[in-house]
Short mmCIF file of C-alpha atoms in Angstrom, two decimals:
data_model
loop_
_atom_site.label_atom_id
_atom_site.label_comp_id
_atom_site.label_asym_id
_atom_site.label_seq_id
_atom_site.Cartn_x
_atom_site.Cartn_y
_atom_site.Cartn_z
CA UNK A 1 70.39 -1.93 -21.09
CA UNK A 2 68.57 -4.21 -23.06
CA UNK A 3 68.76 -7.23 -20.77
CA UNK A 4 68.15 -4.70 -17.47
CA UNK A 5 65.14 -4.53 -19.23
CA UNK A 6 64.49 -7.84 -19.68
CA UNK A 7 65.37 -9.15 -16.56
CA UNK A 8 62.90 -5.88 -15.07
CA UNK A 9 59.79 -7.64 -16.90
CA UNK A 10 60.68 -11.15 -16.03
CA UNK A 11 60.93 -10.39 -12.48
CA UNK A 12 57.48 -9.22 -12.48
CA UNK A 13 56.59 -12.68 -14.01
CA UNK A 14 58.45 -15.37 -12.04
CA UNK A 15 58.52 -13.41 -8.89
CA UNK A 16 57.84 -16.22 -5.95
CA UNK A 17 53.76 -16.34 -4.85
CA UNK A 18 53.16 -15.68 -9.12
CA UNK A 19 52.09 -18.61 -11.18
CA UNK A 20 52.46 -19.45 -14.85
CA UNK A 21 49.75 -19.80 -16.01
CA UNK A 22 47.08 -21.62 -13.91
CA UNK A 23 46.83 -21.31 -10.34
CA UNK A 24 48.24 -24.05 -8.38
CA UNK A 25 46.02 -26.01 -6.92
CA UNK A 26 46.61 -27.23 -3.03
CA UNK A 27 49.40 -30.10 -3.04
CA UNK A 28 47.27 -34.12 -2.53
CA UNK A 29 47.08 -37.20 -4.27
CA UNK A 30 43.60 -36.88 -5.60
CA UNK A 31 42.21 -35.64 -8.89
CA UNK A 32 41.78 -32.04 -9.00
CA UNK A 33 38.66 -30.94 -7.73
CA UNK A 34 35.60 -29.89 -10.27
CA UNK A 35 38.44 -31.27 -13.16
CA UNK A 36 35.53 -31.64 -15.78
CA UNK A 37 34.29 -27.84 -15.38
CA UNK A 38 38.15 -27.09 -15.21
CA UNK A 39 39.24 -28.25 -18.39
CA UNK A 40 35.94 -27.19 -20.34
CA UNK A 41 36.74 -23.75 -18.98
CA UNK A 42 39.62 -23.70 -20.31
CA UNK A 43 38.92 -25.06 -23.49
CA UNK A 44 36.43 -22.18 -24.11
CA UNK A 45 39.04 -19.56 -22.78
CA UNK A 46 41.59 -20.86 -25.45
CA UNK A 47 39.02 -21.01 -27.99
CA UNK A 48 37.44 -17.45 -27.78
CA UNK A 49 41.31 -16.24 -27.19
CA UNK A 50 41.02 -15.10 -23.50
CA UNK A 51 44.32 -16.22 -22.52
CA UNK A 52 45.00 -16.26 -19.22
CA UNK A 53 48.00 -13.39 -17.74
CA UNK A 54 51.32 -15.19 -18.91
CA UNK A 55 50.19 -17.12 -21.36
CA UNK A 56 51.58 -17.91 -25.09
CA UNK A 57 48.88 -19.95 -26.18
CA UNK A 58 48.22 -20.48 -30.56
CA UNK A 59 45.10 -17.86 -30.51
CA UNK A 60 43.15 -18.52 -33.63
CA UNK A 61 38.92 -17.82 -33.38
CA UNK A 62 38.59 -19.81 -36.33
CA UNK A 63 39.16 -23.45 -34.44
CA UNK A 64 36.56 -25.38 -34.87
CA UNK A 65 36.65 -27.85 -31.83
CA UNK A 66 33.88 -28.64 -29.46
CA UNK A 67 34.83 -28.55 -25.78
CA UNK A 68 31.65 -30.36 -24.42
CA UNK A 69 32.87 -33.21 -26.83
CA UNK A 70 36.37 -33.09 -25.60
CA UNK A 71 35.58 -33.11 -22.32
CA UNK A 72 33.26 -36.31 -22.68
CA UNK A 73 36.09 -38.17 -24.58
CA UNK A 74 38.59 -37.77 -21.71
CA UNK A 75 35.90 -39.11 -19.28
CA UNK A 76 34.95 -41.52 -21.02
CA UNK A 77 38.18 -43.15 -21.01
CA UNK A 78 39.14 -42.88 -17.25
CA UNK A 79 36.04 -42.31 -15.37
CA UNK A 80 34.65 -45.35 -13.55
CA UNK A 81 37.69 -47.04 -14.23
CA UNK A 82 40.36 -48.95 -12.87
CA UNK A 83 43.11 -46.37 -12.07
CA UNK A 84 45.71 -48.75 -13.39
CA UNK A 85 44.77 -50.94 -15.91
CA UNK A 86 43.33 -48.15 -18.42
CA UNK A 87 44.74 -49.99 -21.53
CA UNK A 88 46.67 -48.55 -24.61
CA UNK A 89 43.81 -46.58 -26.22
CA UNK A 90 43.41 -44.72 -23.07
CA UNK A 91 43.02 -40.71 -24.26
CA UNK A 92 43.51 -41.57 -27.88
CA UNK A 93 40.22 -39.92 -28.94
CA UNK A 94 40.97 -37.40 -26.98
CA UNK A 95 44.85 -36.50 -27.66
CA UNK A 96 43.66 -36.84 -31.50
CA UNK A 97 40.75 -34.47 -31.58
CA UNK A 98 42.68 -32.13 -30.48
CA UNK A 99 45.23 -32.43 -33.36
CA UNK A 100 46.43 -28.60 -34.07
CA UNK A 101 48.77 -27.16 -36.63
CA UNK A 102 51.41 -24.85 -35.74
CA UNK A 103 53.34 -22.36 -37.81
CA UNK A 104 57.13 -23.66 -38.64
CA UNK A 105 59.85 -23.03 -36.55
CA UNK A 106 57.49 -22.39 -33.72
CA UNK A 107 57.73 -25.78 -31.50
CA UNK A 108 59.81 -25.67 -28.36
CA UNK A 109 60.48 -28.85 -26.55
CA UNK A 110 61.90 -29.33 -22.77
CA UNK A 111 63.22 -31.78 -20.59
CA UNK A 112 63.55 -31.31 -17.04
CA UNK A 113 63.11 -27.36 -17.64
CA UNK A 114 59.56 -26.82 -17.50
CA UNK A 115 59.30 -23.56 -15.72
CA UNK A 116 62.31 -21.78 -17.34
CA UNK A 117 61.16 -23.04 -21.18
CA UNK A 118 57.52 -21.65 -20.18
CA UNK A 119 58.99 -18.09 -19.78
CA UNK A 120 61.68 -18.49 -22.39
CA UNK A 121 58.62 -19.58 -25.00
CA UNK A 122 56.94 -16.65 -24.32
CA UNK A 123 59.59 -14.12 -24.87
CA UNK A 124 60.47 -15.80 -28.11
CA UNK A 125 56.94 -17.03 -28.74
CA UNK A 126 58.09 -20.26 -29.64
CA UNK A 127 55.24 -22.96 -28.48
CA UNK A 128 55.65 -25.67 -25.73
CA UNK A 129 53.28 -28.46 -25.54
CA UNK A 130 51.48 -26.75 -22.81
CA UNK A 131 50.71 -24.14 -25.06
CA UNK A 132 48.76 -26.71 -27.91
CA UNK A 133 44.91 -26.92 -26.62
CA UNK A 134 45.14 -30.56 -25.34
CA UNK A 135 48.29 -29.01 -22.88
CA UNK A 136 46.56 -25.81 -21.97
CA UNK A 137 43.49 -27.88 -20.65
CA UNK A 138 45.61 -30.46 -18.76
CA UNK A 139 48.56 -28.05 -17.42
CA UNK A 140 49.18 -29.08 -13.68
CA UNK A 141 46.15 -31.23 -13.61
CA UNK A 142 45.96 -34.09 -11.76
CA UNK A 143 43.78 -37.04 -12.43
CA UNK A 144 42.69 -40.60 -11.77
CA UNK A 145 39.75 -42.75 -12.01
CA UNK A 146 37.98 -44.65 -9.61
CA UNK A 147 35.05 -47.56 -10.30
CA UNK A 148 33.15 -46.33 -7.53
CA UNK A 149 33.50 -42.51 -7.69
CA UNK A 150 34.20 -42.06 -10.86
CA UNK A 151 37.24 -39.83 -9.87
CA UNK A 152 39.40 -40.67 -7.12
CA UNK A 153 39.30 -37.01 -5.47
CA UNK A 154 41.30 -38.06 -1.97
CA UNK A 155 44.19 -40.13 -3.34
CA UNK A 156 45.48 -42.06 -6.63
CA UNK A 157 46.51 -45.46 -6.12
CA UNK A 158 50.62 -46.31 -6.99
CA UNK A 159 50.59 -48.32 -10.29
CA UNK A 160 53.56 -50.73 -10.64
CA UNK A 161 55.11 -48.16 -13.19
CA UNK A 162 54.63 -44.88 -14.08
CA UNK A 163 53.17 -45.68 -17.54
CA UNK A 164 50.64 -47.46 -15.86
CA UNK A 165 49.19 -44.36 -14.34
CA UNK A 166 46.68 -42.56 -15.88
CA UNK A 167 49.52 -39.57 -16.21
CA UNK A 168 51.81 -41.78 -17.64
CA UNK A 169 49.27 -42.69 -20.52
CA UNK A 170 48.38 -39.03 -21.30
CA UNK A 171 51.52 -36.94 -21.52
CA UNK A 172 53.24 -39.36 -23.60
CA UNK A 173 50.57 -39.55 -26.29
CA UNK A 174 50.19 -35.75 -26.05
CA UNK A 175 53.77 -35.38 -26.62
CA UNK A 176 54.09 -37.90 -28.93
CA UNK A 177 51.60 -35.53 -30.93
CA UNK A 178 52.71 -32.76 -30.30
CA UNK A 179 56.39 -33.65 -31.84
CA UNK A 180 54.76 -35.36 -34.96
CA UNK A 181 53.58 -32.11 -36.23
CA UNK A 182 56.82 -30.02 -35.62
CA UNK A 183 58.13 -28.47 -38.43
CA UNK A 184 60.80 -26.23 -39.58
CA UNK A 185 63.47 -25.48 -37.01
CA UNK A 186 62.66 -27.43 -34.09
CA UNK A 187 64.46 -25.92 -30.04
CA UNK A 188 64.60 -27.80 -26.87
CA UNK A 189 65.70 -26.80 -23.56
CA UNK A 190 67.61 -29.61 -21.80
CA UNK A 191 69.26 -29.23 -18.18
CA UNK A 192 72.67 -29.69 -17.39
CA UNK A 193 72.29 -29.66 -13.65
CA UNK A 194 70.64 -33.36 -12.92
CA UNK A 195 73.25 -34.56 -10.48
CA UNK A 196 75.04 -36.72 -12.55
CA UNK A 197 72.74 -37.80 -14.75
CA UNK A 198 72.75 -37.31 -18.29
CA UNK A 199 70.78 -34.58 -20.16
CA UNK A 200 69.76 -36.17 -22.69
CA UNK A 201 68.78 -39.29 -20.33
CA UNK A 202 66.70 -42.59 -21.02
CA UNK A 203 62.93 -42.93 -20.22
CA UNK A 204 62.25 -39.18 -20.65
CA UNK A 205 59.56 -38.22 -22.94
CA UNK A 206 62.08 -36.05 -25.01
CA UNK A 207 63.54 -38.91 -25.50
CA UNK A 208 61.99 -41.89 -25.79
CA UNK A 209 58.84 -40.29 -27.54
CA UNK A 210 59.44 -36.90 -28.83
CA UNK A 211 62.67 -37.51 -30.94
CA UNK A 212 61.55 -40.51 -32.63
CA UNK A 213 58.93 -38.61 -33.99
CA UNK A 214 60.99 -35.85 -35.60
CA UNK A 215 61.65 -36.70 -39.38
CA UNK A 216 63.70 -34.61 -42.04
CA UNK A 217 60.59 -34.55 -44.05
CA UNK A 218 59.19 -31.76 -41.58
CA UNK A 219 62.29 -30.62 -39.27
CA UNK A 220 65.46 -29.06 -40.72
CA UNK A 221 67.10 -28.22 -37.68
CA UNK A 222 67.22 -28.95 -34.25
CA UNK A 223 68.88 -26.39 -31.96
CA UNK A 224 69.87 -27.96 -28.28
CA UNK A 225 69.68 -25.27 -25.55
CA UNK A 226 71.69 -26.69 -22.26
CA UNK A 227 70.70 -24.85 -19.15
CA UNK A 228 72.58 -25.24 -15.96
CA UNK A 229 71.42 -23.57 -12.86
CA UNK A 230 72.55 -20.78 -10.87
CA UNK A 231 75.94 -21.71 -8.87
CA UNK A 232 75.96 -25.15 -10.27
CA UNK A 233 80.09 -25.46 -10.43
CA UNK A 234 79.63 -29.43 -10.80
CA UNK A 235 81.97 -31.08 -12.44
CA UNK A 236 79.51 -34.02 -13.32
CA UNK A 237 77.70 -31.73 -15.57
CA UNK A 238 77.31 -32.67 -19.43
CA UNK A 239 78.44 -29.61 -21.83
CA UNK A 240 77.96 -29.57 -25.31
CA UNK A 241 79.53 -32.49 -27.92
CA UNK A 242 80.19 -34.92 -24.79
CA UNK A 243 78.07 -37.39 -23.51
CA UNK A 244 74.76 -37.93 -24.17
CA UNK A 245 74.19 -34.45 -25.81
CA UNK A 246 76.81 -36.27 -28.39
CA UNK A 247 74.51 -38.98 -28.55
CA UNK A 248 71.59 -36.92 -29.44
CA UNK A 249 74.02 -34.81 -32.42
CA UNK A 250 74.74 -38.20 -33.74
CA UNK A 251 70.72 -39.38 -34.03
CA UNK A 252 70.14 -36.03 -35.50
CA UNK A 253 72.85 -36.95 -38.13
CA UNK A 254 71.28 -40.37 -38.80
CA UNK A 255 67.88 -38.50 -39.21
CA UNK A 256 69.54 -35.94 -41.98
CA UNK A 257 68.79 -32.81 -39.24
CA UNK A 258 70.78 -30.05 -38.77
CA UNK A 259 71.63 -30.11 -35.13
CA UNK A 260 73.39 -27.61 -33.01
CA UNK A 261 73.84 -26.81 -29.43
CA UNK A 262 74.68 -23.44 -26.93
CA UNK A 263 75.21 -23.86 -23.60
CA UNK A 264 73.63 -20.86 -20.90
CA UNK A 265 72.89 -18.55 -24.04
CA UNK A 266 72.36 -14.62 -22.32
CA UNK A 267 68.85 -15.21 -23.37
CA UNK A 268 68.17 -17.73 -21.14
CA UNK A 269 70.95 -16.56 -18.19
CA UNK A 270 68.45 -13.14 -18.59
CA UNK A 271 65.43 -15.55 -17.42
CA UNK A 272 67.77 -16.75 -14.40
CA UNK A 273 69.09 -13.63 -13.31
CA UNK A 274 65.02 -11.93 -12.69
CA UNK A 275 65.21 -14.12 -9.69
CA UNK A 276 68.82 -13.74 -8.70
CA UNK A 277 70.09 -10.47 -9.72
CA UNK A 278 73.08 -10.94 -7.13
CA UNK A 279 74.61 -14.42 -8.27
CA UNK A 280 78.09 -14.69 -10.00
CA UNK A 281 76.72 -15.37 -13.42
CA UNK A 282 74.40 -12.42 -13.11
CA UNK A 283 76.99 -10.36 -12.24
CA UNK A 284 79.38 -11.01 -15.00
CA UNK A 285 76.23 -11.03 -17.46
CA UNK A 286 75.65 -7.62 -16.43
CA UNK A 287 79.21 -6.63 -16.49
CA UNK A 288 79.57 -7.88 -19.75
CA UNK A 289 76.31 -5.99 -21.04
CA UNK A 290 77.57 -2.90 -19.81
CA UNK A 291 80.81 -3.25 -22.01
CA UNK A 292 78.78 -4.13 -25.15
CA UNK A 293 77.29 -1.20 -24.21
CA UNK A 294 80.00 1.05 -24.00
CA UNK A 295 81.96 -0.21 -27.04
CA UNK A 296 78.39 -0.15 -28.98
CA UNK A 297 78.14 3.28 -27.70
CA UNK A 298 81.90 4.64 -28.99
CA UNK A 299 81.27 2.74 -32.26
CA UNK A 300 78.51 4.72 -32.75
CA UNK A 301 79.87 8.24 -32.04
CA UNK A 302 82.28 7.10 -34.36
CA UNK A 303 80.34 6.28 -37.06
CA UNK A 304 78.50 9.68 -36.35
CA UNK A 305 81.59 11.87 -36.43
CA UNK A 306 82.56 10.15 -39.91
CA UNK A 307 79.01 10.65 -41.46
CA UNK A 308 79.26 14.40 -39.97
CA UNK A 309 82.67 14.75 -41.96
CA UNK A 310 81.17 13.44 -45.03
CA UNK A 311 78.23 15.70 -44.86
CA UNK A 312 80.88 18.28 -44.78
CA UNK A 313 83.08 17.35 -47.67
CA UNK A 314 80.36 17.10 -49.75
CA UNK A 315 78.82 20.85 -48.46
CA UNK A 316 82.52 22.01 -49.85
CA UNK A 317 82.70 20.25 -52.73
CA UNK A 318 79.29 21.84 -53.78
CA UNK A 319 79.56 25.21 -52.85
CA UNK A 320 82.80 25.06 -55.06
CA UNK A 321 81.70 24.01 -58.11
CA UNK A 322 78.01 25.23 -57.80
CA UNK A 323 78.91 29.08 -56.21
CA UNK A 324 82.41 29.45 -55.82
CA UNK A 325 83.53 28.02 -59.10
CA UNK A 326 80.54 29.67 -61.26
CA UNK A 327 81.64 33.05 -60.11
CA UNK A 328 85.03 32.42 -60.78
CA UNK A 329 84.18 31.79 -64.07
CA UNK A 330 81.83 34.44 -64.59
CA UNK A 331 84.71 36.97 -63.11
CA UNK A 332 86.79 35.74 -65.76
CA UNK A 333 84.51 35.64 -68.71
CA UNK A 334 83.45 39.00 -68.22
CA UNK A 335 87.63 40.46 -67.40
CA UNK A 336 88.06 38.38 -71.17
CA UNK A 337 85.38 40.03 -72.82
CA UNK A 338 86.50 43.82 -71.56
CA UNK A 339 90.30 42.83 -72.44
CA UNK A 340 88.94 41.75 -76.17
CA UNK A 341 86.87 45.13 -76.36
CA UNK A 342 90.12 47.39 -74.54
CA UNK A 343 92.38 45.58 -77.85
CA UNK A 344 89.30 46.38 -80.45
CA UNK A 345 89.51 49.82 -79.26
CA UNK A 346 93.49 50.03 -79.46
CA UNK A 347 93.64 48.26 -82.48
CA UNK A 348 91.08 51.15 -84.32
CA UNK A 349 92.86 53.92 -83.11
CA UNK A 350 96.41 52.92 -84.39
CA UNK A 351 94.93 51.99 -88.06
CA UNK A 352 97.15 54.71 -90.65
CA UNK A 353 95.27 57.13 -92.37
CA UNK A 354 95.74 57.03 -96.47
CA UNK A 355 97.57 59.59 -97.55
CA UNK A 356 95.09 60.18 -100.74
CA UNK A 357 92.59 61.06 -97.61
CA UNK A 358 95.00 63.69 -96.33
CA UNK A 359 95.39 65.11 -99.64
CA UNK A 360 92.14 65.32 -100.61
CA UNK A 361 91.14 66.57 -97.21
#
């Protein structure tokens, strides 16, 4: 009952035409259009805590960052210029001003598992980067510069590498953040299903950026959540304790953090299912929810039935000793006390008169 439930809500959320989020904008190779109003907007939406529908976003009235300021630092270092040759301290001003603090045990990382960690994170309101202010502004933003234009609006140029782009600069310095200040128990949502390739793969920002910057001094525990999708029978698909997911258990070791890993937890099957009630796993998900149900359900008459006989026994047992038992005794008391006054009586009358009495009499 509890996951119908679920899976009832998050159908209403993922349902195809919905967003998360943000609105996606038409598919091209430009910048997003107006992307200067865009992110102030939402930089004053997170701030005043008008989230958007969907949304899991740190609320707190009491930041003290100024938008206007934010937005001129992320111009400054990608307007009017070169789309690919941006330099190291591209975004640094920016990614750093918007430094924020998050509770412990609150940070959610993801590889490869965007949209599914979104949703998870905001039934267990655990934050993904997207949810910090710096990821809420850029989410599904697209963006390049341009010397004449400022903003290349029509098409972004192919850098030799990815890292190169102006994409490649941001996310990993937003990430690399974003990781730094985790704290507490740390989870991440990894995929299983990458045709063949590992989960816990090189070059990824999870990673190459993200893990290096998780320290024992802040993280206790990492917990590994491996998702593989719907139908995916591949044999080529990494499970828990083998491959590179072993790899990962053996750098949280190293670090002195707790690591641990579950593979297509209910919680996260629950999230699959709202879109494909009908598939195998659903099926037997369901099937299995309905016997949890059923033993839960005779458990508890049981446990009902035995606190009913209790109540009982105890009724009894005071109604003895408090009625039954008092009246017994006061029965008694009061046959003892006519019994000692019937033998006074007896005992008077059978006394021998003197015979000096009779004589004088």
């Amino acid at each position: 009952m509890v996951i119908f439930l679920m899976l009832s809500l998050l159908a209403a959320l993922t349902q195809e035409g919905d967003t998360y989020r943000f609105p996606r904008y038409p598919a091209g190779d430009g910048t997003t259009p107006n992307i200067l109003d865009l992110i102030e907007g939402r930089c004053f939406e997170y701030l005043e805590c008008v989230p958007p529908i969907n949304s899991n976003i740190e609320c707190d009235p009491d930041f003290r960052f100024n938008c206007t300021s934010l937005v001129m630092d992320f111009k400054k270092d990608i307007a009017y210029q070169e789309p690919c040759t941006l330099g190291p301290d591209a975004f640094d001003n920016f990614v750093n001003n918007t430094a924020q603090e998050f509770p412990p045990n609150s940070h959610l990382l993801w590889s490869g598992t965007k949209e599914i960690s979104h949703v998870y994170g905001l039934f267990t309101r655990r934050k993904t980067l997207e949810d910090s202010l710096v990821g809420f502004m850029m989410n599904d933003v697209a963006f390049c510069g341009s010397v004449e234009t400022g903003f290349d609006f029509r098409q972004c140029p192919s850098c030799q590498t990815f890292s190169e782009s102006a994409s490649g600069i941001f996310w990993p310095k937003a990430s690399a953040m974003f990781a730094s200040l985790a704290s507490g128990e740390v989870e991440v949502v990894l995929s299983a299903s990458n045709g063949g390739r590992p989960s816990f793969r090189n070059g990824s920002i999870f990673r190459s950026i993200e893990v290096p910057r998780l320290t024992s001094s802040k993280v206790s525990k990492l917990t590994t959540i491996l998702v593989r999708d719907l139908g995916d029978n591949s044999t080529t698909s990494e499970h828990c304790g083998t491959g590179s997911l072993l790899e990962l258990k053996n750098i949280m070791h190293e670090k002195n953090i707790t690591f641990s890993c579950e593979e297509n937890p209910n919680r996260i099957r629950a999230i699959q299912c709202a879109t494909n009630p009908r598939a195998k796993e659903c099926i037997d998900l369901f099937n299995s929810d309905k016997e949890s149900c059923s033993s839960y359900t005779a458990f508890i008459v049981v446990i009902v039935i035995l606190v009913i006989i209790i109540i009982v026994v105890c009724l009894l047992s005071l109604y003895y000793f408090c009625v039954y038992k008092h009246t017994k005794d006061q029965k008694y008391k009061t046959f003892t006390s006519d019994k000692k006054s019937e033998n006074r009586a007896s005992q008077s009358m059978d006394v021998p008169i003197p015979m000096d009495d009779i004589v004088q009499v």
